[in-house]
Amino acid sequence: MSQLGCDPQRLALLARSIATVRDEVELILRLTQIGDLAIPKVHSVLKQTLAVFERQDVRIRRVLNSAFFDMSDSYTLKFNSAAFFFTRWVDQHPEWWSDATHGEPTEIDERLSRVAEDPLESGRLIDSTKFLPPLVYGAHDPDIVRSLWLSATDPRTTSAAAAGRRITRLVETVFDGHDWRRGIAPSWVDIHEQKRIHREIRKILGEVITPWQLHFTGLASEWKWSADDGVGYLKKISESKEAASSLSSGLGSALYRNLSDLPLDDNERLQRIQFIAFAVGASTEILRGAKVRQAQLDSDHLAALLAIPTMLPLKAPWPTSLVLGKITSGLIQRLDTTNDRKVSSAIEQIQQHQALAAIGYMAVFNSALTSGRLESPLDEPPVELKLELQHTVDSLDNAASRGQALAEIHR
Amino acid sequence: MGTHLQLASRIQDTIDNQIRDIARLSDSDTWTGPIALISRSEIKATKLLLASCVDLLRTHHESTGL
C-alpha cells in the first residue's frame, strides 16, 4: 500500500475516471426508465454494471482516505508526507511515549513543531493520523502540543464539524484506555515527568475545548454525539483547576460567538437559542459542581465581553428587569436550602446567568443587525425581535435549569 | 438514428473511452507498486455487461424499427 501511495496522481486520475464512468452509467440507467427506452433487461444489466463501479469507487476512496493522503472533494490530491512519515516513525519506535519523559526534546517535538503553528497543516496531520496518542503524549514540550491542538481547532479557522471530529478523538484519547503504554521497562520512564505531562495535557484540553464547550451539551447534535457523553467528558475535564478556570473564563465568548450567527428560519432560530441556553446551564452547573473558585466569571473578563457591543443603545430596560426578577426568586430559593459554601457558589452562578443573559441579549441583537432583520441599532426593535430577545434572556436565565438537571444527573 | 441506437452508441463510447482509461490506470504492470486496485477480470466483466446492453438495444431496434 505504501508503494501505491507514492503515486498519488495516478490514484487521483483513477478515482476521477471511475467517478465519471459511474455517473455516465447512472445517467444511462435513468434514461432506460423513460418511454421507449424502458427495456427491463437492459435496465437490469445496467444496474449490475453500476453496482460494480460503485464497489470500485468505494475501494479507491478507501485508499485515498487512508492515513497517507489529504484529498479534497474535487480529487485534488496531495501526498500528506508529514502524516505518512510521522506514522512510520511511531510504528518503528514503540518507546515514543517514554522518550517524552526524559527531560529533553524528542523526535516528536521536532516533527510536531514543524506544523504546530499552521492551522491547516495541524488539522491535516491530526485528521490523517489514525493512532492519536503520540500527538498528545509524544512531545516533551507541552507548548508544542498546545499549539498543535489550538491551531487545529481554532474557531476562527475551523468549522464546527472539523473541530468536532478532532476534539471528540482528543477527549477519547485522554480519558479512554492507555493500552499503548506497554513494552517499556519501568526504569526507562520518569514517573514525575510523566505526571507533569499528564497534568499539562489536562490543562491544554481545557483550553482547546473552551470555545467549543457548548458542543458538549446543548449543541452536541452538531458533533453527532450525545449530550450524555459530552457532559461526562466535560465534568472530567473540569476536575483540573486550570481547565475549569479556562472553561469559566471562556464561557461568555463561546455564548456570544454561538448566538451571533443564528439561522434565518424563525423556529430554527428559537430552537438554537434554547439549545445554547441549555448548554450554558450545563456548563455553569458543572463548574459550580467542581467547587472551584475559578468557576466564577472573572469580572475584568466579563467587563470586556460586555463592552463588545458598546455601540448598541440598550434602550429597553425590560430585559434587565426581567433578569433581575428571575435572580431574586432563584436566589431566595437557593438560600433557603443550602449551606454557606453552596450559598456563595449559588450566588456566583446566578450572577453568571445574569451576565450571560446580558451577553446573549447583545449577541442576538447583533445577529438581527447583521442579518438585516433590524436596519439600524437606533431603531425600535420590531415585536418579533423583542420577543426573541426576551426568549434569549429568559432561556439563559432559566437555563438553564434543564442543563443544570442534566449536569446534576451526572454528578 | 433511433433512440435505441443512439443509446447503444453512447454505451459503446463508454466502453471504448472511459473503461479503457480505467483499464490503463489500474494496470498492475505499470503500477509502481505490486497491487492492482482493479483486476483485469473486473474490467472485462464491466465491458461484457455494457456490451450486452449494446446488443440488446440493437436487437430491439432491429425488431421494432424504433
Coordinates of C-alpha atoms in Angstrom, one line a residue:
Chain A
M1 CA 0.0 0.0 0.0
S2 CA 2.8 2.4 0.8
Q3 CA 4.2 1.9 -2.7
L4 CA 0.9 2.6 -4.2
G5 CA 0.7 5.7 -2.0
C6 CA 3.8 7.1 -3.7
D7 CA 1.9 7.5 -7.0
P8 CA -0.9 9.8 -5.8
Q9 CA -1.5 11.5 -9.1
R10 CA -2.3 8.2 -10.7
L11 CA -4.6 7.2 -7.9
A12 CA -6.4 10.5 -8.3
L13 CA -6.9 10.0 -12.0
L14 CA -8.2 6.5 -11.4
A15 CA -10.7 7.8 -8.8
R16 CA -11.8 10.5 -11.2
S17 CA -12.2 8.0 -14.1
I18 CA -14.3 5.7 -12.0
A19 CA -16.5 8.5 -10.8
T20 CA -17.0 9.7 -14.4
V21 CA -18.0 6.3 -15.7
R22 CA -20.2 5.6 -12.7
D23 CA -22.1 8.9 -13.3
E24 CA -22.4 8.0 -17.0
V25 CA -23.9 4.6 -16.3
E26 CA -26.2 6.1 -13.7
L27 CA -27.4 8.6 -16.3
I28 CA -28.0 5.8 -18.9
L29 CA -29.8 3.8 -16.3
R30 CA -32.2 6.7 -15.7
L31 CA -32.7 7.0 -19.5
T32 CA -33.8 3.4 -19.6
Q33 CA -36.6 4.1 -17.3
I34 CA -38.2 6.5 -19.8
G35 CA -40.7 5.9 -22.6
D36 CA -39.5 3.7 -25.5
L37 CA -36.1 3.1 -23.9
A38 CA -37.6 1.3 -20.9
I39 CA -36.4 -2.2 -21.6
P40 CA -36.3 -4.3 -18.4
K41 CA -33.4 -6.5 -19.4
V42 CA -31.2 -3.5 -20.3
H43 CA -32.2 -1.8 -17.1
S44 CA -31.2 -4.8 -15.1
V45 CA -27.8 -5.3 -16.7
L46 CA -27.1 -1.6 -16.2
K47 CA -27.9 -1.9 -12.6
Q48 CA -25.4 -4.7 -12.2
T49 CA -22.8 -2.6 -14.0
L50 CA -23.4 0.4 -11.8
A51 CA -23.0 -1.8 -8.7
V52 CA -19.6 -2.9 -9.9
F53 CA -18.5 0.6 -10.4
E54 CA -19.8 1.7 -7.0
R55 CA -17.8 -1.1 -5.4
Q56 CA -14.7 0.1 -7.2
D57 CA -15.4 3.7 -6.2
V58 CA -15.6 2.7 -2.5
R59 CA -12.4 0.7 -2.8
I60 CA -10.4 3.6 -4.4
R61 CA -11.8 6.1 -1.9
R62 CA -10.7 3.8 1.0
V63 CA -7.2 4.1 -0.3
L64 CA -7.4 7.8 -0.9
N65 CA -8.8 8.4 2.5
S66 CA -6.1 6.3 4.2
A67 CA -3.7 7.9 6.6
F68 CA -1.3 9.0 3.9
F69 CA -3.4 11.3 1.9
D70 CA -5.3 14.5 2.0
M71 CA -8.0 14.7 -0.5
S72 CA -10.5 17.4 -1.2
D73 CA -13.9 16.6 -2.7
S74 CA -12.6 17.7 -6.1
Y75 CA -10.0 14.9 -6.1
T76 CA -7.2 17.4 -5.9
L77 CA -4.7 15.1 -4.2
K78 CA -1.8 16.0 -2.1
F79 CA 0.6 13.5 -0.6
N80 CA 0.5 14.1 3.2
S81 CA 4.1 13.5 3.8
A82 CA 4.0 14.8 7.4
A83 CA 1.4 12.2 8.4
F84 CA 3.0 9.5 6.4
F85 CA 6.5 9.9 7.9
F86 CA 5.1 10.6 11.4
T87 CA 3.1 7.4 11.4
R88 CA 6.0 5.4 10.0
W89 CA 8.4 6.8 12.7
V90 CA 5.9 6.0 15.5
D91 CA 5.5 2.4 14.2
Q92 CA 9.2 1.9 14.3
H93 CA 9.7 3.5 17.8
P94 CA 7.3 1.9 20.3
E95 CA 9.2 3.7 23.1
W96 CA 8.0 7.1 21.8
W97 CA 5.8 7.7 24.9
S98 CA 8.6 7.1 27.4
D99 CA 11.1 9.2 25.5
A100 CA 8.9 12.2 26.2
T101 CA 9.7 11.8 30.0
H102 CA 13.4 12.1 29.6
G103 CA 13.8 15.8 30.1
E104 CA 14.7 16.8 26.6
P105 CA 13.0 17.4 23.2
T106 CA 12.1 14.3 21.4
E107 CA 11.8 13.4 17.7
I108 CA 8.1 14.0 18.1
D109 CA 8.7 17.5 19.5
E110 CA 10.7 18.2 16.3
R111 CA 8.1 16.8 13.9
L112 CA 5.1 18.5 15.6
S113 CA 6.8 21.9 15.8
R114 CA 7.1 21.9 12.0
V115 CA 3.3 22.1 11.6
A116 CA 2.0 23.2 15.0
E117 CA 1.6 26.9 14.2
D118 CA -0.2 26.3 10.9
P119 CA -4.0 25.6 11.4
L120 CA -4.3 23.8 8.0
E121 CA -1.2 21.6 8.4
S122 CA -2.0 20.9 12.1
G123 CA -5.6 19.8 11.2
R124 CA -4.3 17.6 8.3
L125 CA -1.8 15.9 10.5
I126 CA -4.4 15.1 13.1
D127 CA -7.1 14.0 10.6
S128 CA -4.6 11.8 8.8
T129 CA -3.2 10.1 11.8
K130 CA -5.2 7.2 13.0
F131 CA -3.3 6.5 16.1
L132 CA -3.6 9.7 18.1
P133 CA -1.8 9.3 21.4
P134 CA 1.6 10.3 20.0
L135 CA 0.1 13.6 19.0
V136 CA -1.0 14.1 22.6
Y137 CA 1.6 12.4 24.8
G138 CA 4.6 12.1 22.5
A139 CA 6.2 15.6 22.9
H140 CA 8.3 16.6 25.9
D141 CA 7.3 20.3 25.5
P142 CA 3.6 20.7 26.2
D143 CA 3.6 24.1 24.4
I144 CA 4.1 22.3 21.1
V145 CA 1.1 20.1 21.8
R146 CA -0.9 23.1 22.9
S147 CA 0.0 25.0 19.6
L148 CA -0.9 22.0 17.5
W149 CA -4.3 21.4 19.0
L150 CA -5.2 25.1 19.4
S151 CA -4.3 25.7 15.8
A152 CA -6.3 22.7 14.5
T153 CA -9.4 23.7 16.5
D154 CA -9.3 27.5 16.4
P155 CA -13.0 28.6 15.8
R156 CA -11.8 31.4 13.6
T157 CA -10.3 28.9 11.1
T158 CA -12.0 25.6 11.8
S159 CA -15.6 24.6 11.0
A160 CA -17.7 23.1 13.8
A161 CA -17.7 19.7 12.1
A162 CA -13.9 19.6 11.7
A163 CA -13.4 20.8 15.3
G164 CA -15.9 18.2 16.5
R165 CA -14.1 15.3 14.7
R166 CA -10.8 16.4 16.2
I167 CA -11.9 17.2 19.7
T168 CA -14.0 14.1 20.2
R169 CA -11.0 12.0 19.2
L170 CA -8.8 14.0 21.6
V171 CA -11.0 13.6 24.7
E172 CA -11.4 9.9 23.9
T173 CA -7.6 9.6 23.7
V174 CA -7.1 11.3 27.0
F175 CA -9.8 9.6 29.0
D176 CA -10.2 6.2 27.5
G177 CA -7.7 3.3 27.9
H178 CA -4.0 3.9 27.6
D179 CA -3.1 0.4 26.3
W180 CA -0.4 1.7 24.1
R181 CA 1.8 2.3 27.2
R182 CA 3.5 -1.1 27.3
G183 CA 6.6 -2.9 26.3
I184 CA 8.9 -0.4 28.0
A185 CA 10.8 -1.3 31.2
P186 CA 9.5 0.9 34.1
S187 CA 13.1 2.1 34.8
W188 CA 13.0 3.8 31.4
V189 CA 10.1 6.0 32.4
D190 CA 10.5 9.1 34.6
I191 CA 7.3 8.9 36.6
H192 CA 7.4 12.5 37.8
E193 CA 7.9 13.8 34.2
Q194 CA 5.1 11.5 33.1
K195 CA 2.7 13.0 35.7
R196 CA 3.8 16.5 34.7
I197 CA 2.9 15.8 31.1
H198 CA -0.5 14.3 32.0
R199 CA -1.2 17.4 34.2
E200 CA -0.3 19.7 31.3
I201 CA -2.4 17.7 28.9
R202 CA -5.5 18.2 31.1
K203 CA -4.8 21.9 31.2
I204 CA -4.4 22.0 27.4
L205 CA -7.6 20.1 27.0
G206 CA -9.4 22.8 28.9
E207 CA -8.0 25.5 26.6
V208 CA -8.8 23.5 23.5
I209 CA -12.4 22.8 24.4
T210 CA -13.2 26.2 25.9
P211 CA -14.6 27.8 22.7
W212 CA -16.4 24.6 21.9
Q213 CA -17.8 23.8 25.4
L214 CA -21.4 24.3 24.3
H215 CA -21.0 21.4 21.9
F216 CA -20.5 19.1 24.8
T217 CA -24.1 19.6 25.9
G218 CA -26.8 21.7 24.2
L219 CA -25.1 21.7 20.7
A220 CA -23.9 18.1 21.0
S221 CA -26.0 17.1 18.0
E222 CA -23.8 19.3 15.7
W223 CA -20.9 17.0 16.6
K224 CA -23.0 13.8 16.2
W225 CA -22.5 12.6 19.7
S226 CA -24.8 12.6 22.7
A227 CA -25.1 15.3 25.4
D228 CA -24.7 12.5 28.0
D229 CA -21.3 11.6 26.7
G230 CA -20.4 15.3 26.4
V231 CA -21.4 16.1 29.9
G232 CA -19.4 13.2 31.2
Y233 CA -16.3 14.4 29.5
L234 CA -16.9 18.0 30.4
K235 CA -17.1 17.0 34.1
K236 CA -13.9 15.0 33.9
I237 CA -12.1 17.9 32.2
S238 CA -13.3 20.4 34.8
E239 CA -11.6 18.4 37.5
S240 CA -8.4 20.1 36.5
K241 CA -8.4 23.5 38.2
E242 CA -6.7 25.2 35.3
A243 CA -9.1 23.6 32.8
A244 CA -12.1 24.7 34.8
S245 CA -10.7 28.2 35.0
S246 CA -10.3 28.3 31.2
L247 CA -13.8 26.9 30.7
S248 CA -15.3 29.5 33.0
S249 CA -13.5 32.5 31.5
G250 CA -14.3 31.4 28.0
L251 CA -18.0 30.7 28.5
G252 CA -19.1 34.2 27.7
S253 CA -17.1 34.3 24.5
A254 CA -18.5 30.8 23.5
L255 CA -22.0 32.1 24.2
Y256 CA -21.5 35.3 22.2
R257 CA -20.0 33.5 19.2
N258 CA -22.7 30.9 19.0
L259 CA -25.5 33.3 19.4
S260 CA -24.0 35.8 16.9
D261 CA -24.7 33.5 13.9
L262 CA -28.4 32.4 14.1
P263 CA -30.5 30.6 11.4
L264 CA -32.8 32.8 9.3
D265 CA -35.8 30.5 9.9
D266 CA -37.8 31.7 13.0
N267 CA -38.3 28.3 14.5
E268 CA -34.8 27.1 14.0
R269 CA -33.5 30.3 15.5
L270 CA -35.5 30.0 18.6
Q271 CA -34.6 26.4 18.9
R272 CA -30.9 27.2 18.6
I273 CA -31.2 29.8 21.3
Q274 CA -32.9 27.2 23.5
F275 CA -30.1 24.7 22.9
I276 CA -27.5 27.2 23.7
A277 CA -29.2 28.3 26.9
F278 CA -29.4 24.6 27.8
A279 CA -25.6 24.3 27.2
V280 CA -24.9 27.4 29.3
G281 CA -26.9 25.9 32.2
A282 CA -25.0 22.7 32.0
S283 CA -21.6 24.4 31.8
T284 CA -22.3 26.7 34.8
E285 CA -23.6 23.8 36.9
I286 CA -20.6 21.6 36.1
L287 CA -18.3 24.4 37.0
R288 CA -20.1 25.1 40.3
G289 CA -20.2 21.4 41.0
A290 CA -16.4 21.3 40.5
K291 CA -16.3 23.7 43.5
V292 CA -13.5 25.7 42.1
R293 CA -13.3 29.4 42.7
Q294 CA -12.1 29.8 39.2
A295 CA -15.7 28.9 38.2
Q296 CA -16.8 32.4 38.7
L297 CA -16.6 34.6 35.7
D298 CA -13.6 36.9 36.2
S299 CA -15.1 40.4 36.5
D300 CA -12.5 42.0 34.2
H301 CA -13.0 39.4 31.5
L302 CA -16.8 39.9 31.8
A303 CA -16.5 43.6 31.6
A304 CA -14.5 43.2 28.4
L305 CA -17.2 40.9 27.0
L306 CA -20.0 43.3 27.9
A307 CA -18.1 46.0 26.2
I308 CA -18.1 44.2 22.8
P309 CA -21.3 45.7 21.5
T310 CA -20.9 49.1 23.2
M311 CA -22.3 50.8 20.1
L312 CA -25.7 49.3 20.9
P313 CA -28.1 51.5 22.7
L314 CA -29.8 49.1 25.1
K315 CA -32.7 51.4 25.3
A316 CA -35.3 48.9 26.5
P317 CA -35.0 48.4 30.2
W318 CA -37.3 45.4 30.1
P319 CA -34.8 42.7 29.6
T320 CA -32.7 43.8 32.6
S321 CA -35.7 43.9 34.9
L322 CA -36.7 40.5 33.6
V323 CA -33.3 39.1 34.5
L324 CA -33.3 40.7 38.0
G325 CA -36.7 39.3 38.7
K326 CA -35.5 35.8 38.0
I327 CA -32.4 36.3 40.0
T328 CA -34.3 37.3 43.1
S329 CA -36.6 34.4 43.1
G330 CA -33.8 32.0 42.3
L331 CA -31.6 33.4 45.0
I332 CA -34.2 33.1 47.7
Q333 CA -34.9 29.6 46.7
R334 CA -31.3 28.6 47.0
L335 CA -30.6 30.5 50.2
D336 CA -33.4 28.6 51.9
T337 CA -31.9 25.2 51.3
T338 CA -28.2 25.3 51.1
N339 CA -25.2 25.7 53.5
D340 CA -22.8 28.6 53.4
R341 CA -20.4 27.3 50.8
K342 CA -23.2 26.3 48.5
V343 CA -24.9 29.7 49.0
S344 CA -21.8 31.5 47.8
S345 CA -21.4 29.3 44.7
A346 CA -25.1 29.6 44.0
I347 CA -24.9 33.4 44.1
E348 CA -21.9 33.3 41.8
Q349 CA -23.8 31.0 39.5
I350 CA -26.8 33.3 39.4
Q351 CA -24.6 36.3 38.8
Q352 CA -23.1 34.3 35.9
H353 CA -26.5 33.7 34.5
Q354 CA -27.3 37.4 34.7
A355 CA -24.2 38.3 33.0
L356 CA -24.5 35.6 30.4
A357 CA -28.1 36.6 29.7
A358 CA -26.9 40.2 29.0
I359 CA -24.2 38.8 26.6
G360 CA -26.9 36.6 25.0
Y361 CA -29.1 39.6 24.6
M362 CA -26.5 41.6 22.8
A363 CA -25.4 38.7 20.6
V364 CA -28.9 38.2 19.4
F365 CA -29.3 41.9 18.9
N366 CA -26.1 42.0 16.8
S367 CA -27.3 38.9 14.8
A368 CA -30.5 40.7 14.0
L369 CA -28.5 43.7 12.7
T370 CA -26.1 41.7 10.6
S371 CA -28.9 39.5 9.1
G372 CA -30.8 42.7 8.2
R373 CA -33.8 41.9 10.4
L374 CA -33.0 45.2 12.1
E375 CA -31.8 48.0 9.9
S376 CA -30.2 50.3 12.5
P377 CA -29.2 49.9 16.1
L378 CA -31.2 53.1 16.8
D379 CA -34.4 51.6 15.5
E380 CA -37.0 50.3 17.9
P381 CA -36.8 46.5 17.6
P382 CA -39.9 45.0 16.0
V383 CA -42.2 43.0 18.2
E384 CA -40.9 39.6 16.9
L385 CA -37.3 40.6 17.7
K386 CA -38.3 41.8 21.1
L387 CA -39.9 38.5 21.8
E388 CA -36.8 36.7 20.6
L389 CA -34.6 38.8 22.8
Q390 CA -36.9 38.1 25.7
H391 CA -36.8 34.5 24.9
T392 CA -33.0 34.6 24.9
V393 CA -32.8 36.3 28.3
D394 CA -35.4 34.1 29.7
S395 CA -33.9 30.9 28.4
L396 CA -30.4 31.8 29.6
D397 CA -31.6 32.7 33.0
N398 CA -33.9 29.8 33.4
A399 CA -31.4 28.0 31.5
A400 CA -30.6 26.6 32.3
S401 CA -32.5 24.6 34.7
R402 CA -32.7 21.8 32.2
G403 CA -28.9 21.9 31.5
Q404 CA -28.3 22.0 35.3
A405 CA -30.5 19.0 35.7
L406 CA -28.5 17.1 33.1
A407 CA -25.3 18.1 34.8
E408 CA -26.7 17.1 38.2
I409 CA -27.7 13.7 36.9
H410 CA -24.0 13.1 36.1
R411 CA -22.8 14.2 39.4
Chain B
M1 CA -30.8 7.4 -35.9
G2 CA -33.4 5.9 -33.5
T3 CA -33.2 6.5 -29.8
H4 CA -32.2 2.9 -29.1
L5 CA -29.3 3.1 -31.5
Q6 CA -28.3 6.5 -30.0
L7 CA -28.2 5.0 -26.5
A8 CA -26.3 1.9 -27.8
S9 CA -23.7 4.2 -29.4
R10 CA -23.4 6.2 -26.2
I11 CA -22.7 3.0 -24.2
Q12 CA -20.2 1.8 -26.8
D13 CA -18.4 5.1 -26.4
T14 CA -18.2 4.5 -22.7
I15 CA -16.6 1.1 -23.3
D16 CA -14.2 2.5 -25.9
N17 CA -13.0 5.5 -23.9
Q18 CA -13.8 5.6 -20.2
I19 CA -13.4 1.9 -19.4
R20 CA -10.2 1.9 -21.4
D21 CA -8.9 4.7 -19.2
I22 CA -9.7 2.8 -16.1
A23 CA -8.0 -0.3 -17.5
R24 CA -4.9 1.7 -18.3
L25 CA -4.7 3.4 -15.0
S26 CA -5.3 0.3 -13.0
D27 CA -3.0 -1.9 -15.0
S28 CA -0.8 -3.7 -12.5
D29 CA 2.1 -4.0 -14.9
T30 CA 2.7 -0.3 -14.9
W31 CA 2.0 0.5 -11.3
T32 CA 4.9 1.5 -9.1
G33 CA 3.6 -0.9 -6.6
P34 CA 2.6 -4.6 -6.9
I35 CA -1.1 -4.2 -6.2
A36 CA -3.8 -3.8 -8.9
L37 CA -6.6 -1.9 -7.4
I38 CA -9.0 -3.1 -10.1
S39 CA -8.3 -6.5 -11.6
R40 CA -8.4 -7.3 -15.3
S41 CA -11.3 -9.7 -14.7
E42 CA -13.3 -6.9 -13.2
I43 CA -12.6 -4.7 -16.2
K44 CA -13.6 -7.5 -18.5
A45 CA -16.8 -8.1 -16.6
T46 CA -17.9 -4.4 -16.9
K47 CA -17.1 -4.4 -20.6
L48 CA -19.2 -7.6 -21.1
L49 CA -22.1 -6.2 -19.2
L50 CA -22.1 -3.0 -21.1
A51 CA -21.6 -4.8 -24.5
S52 CA -24.6 -6.9 -23.7
C53 CA -26.6 -3.8 -23.3
V54 CA -25.5 -2.6 -26.7
D55 CA -26.5 -5.9 -28.2
L56 CA -29.9 -5.8 -26.5
L57 CA -30.6 -2.2 -27.7
R58 CA -29.5 -3.0 -31.3
T59 CA -31.7 -6.1 -31.3
H60 CA -34.6 -4.1 -30.0
H61 CA -34.1 -1.5 -32.7
E62 CA -34.0 -4.2 -35.5
S63 CA -37.1 -5.9 -34.2
T64 CA -39.2 -2.8 -33.6
G65 CA -37.7 -0.3 -36.0
L66 CA -37.6 2.3 -33.3

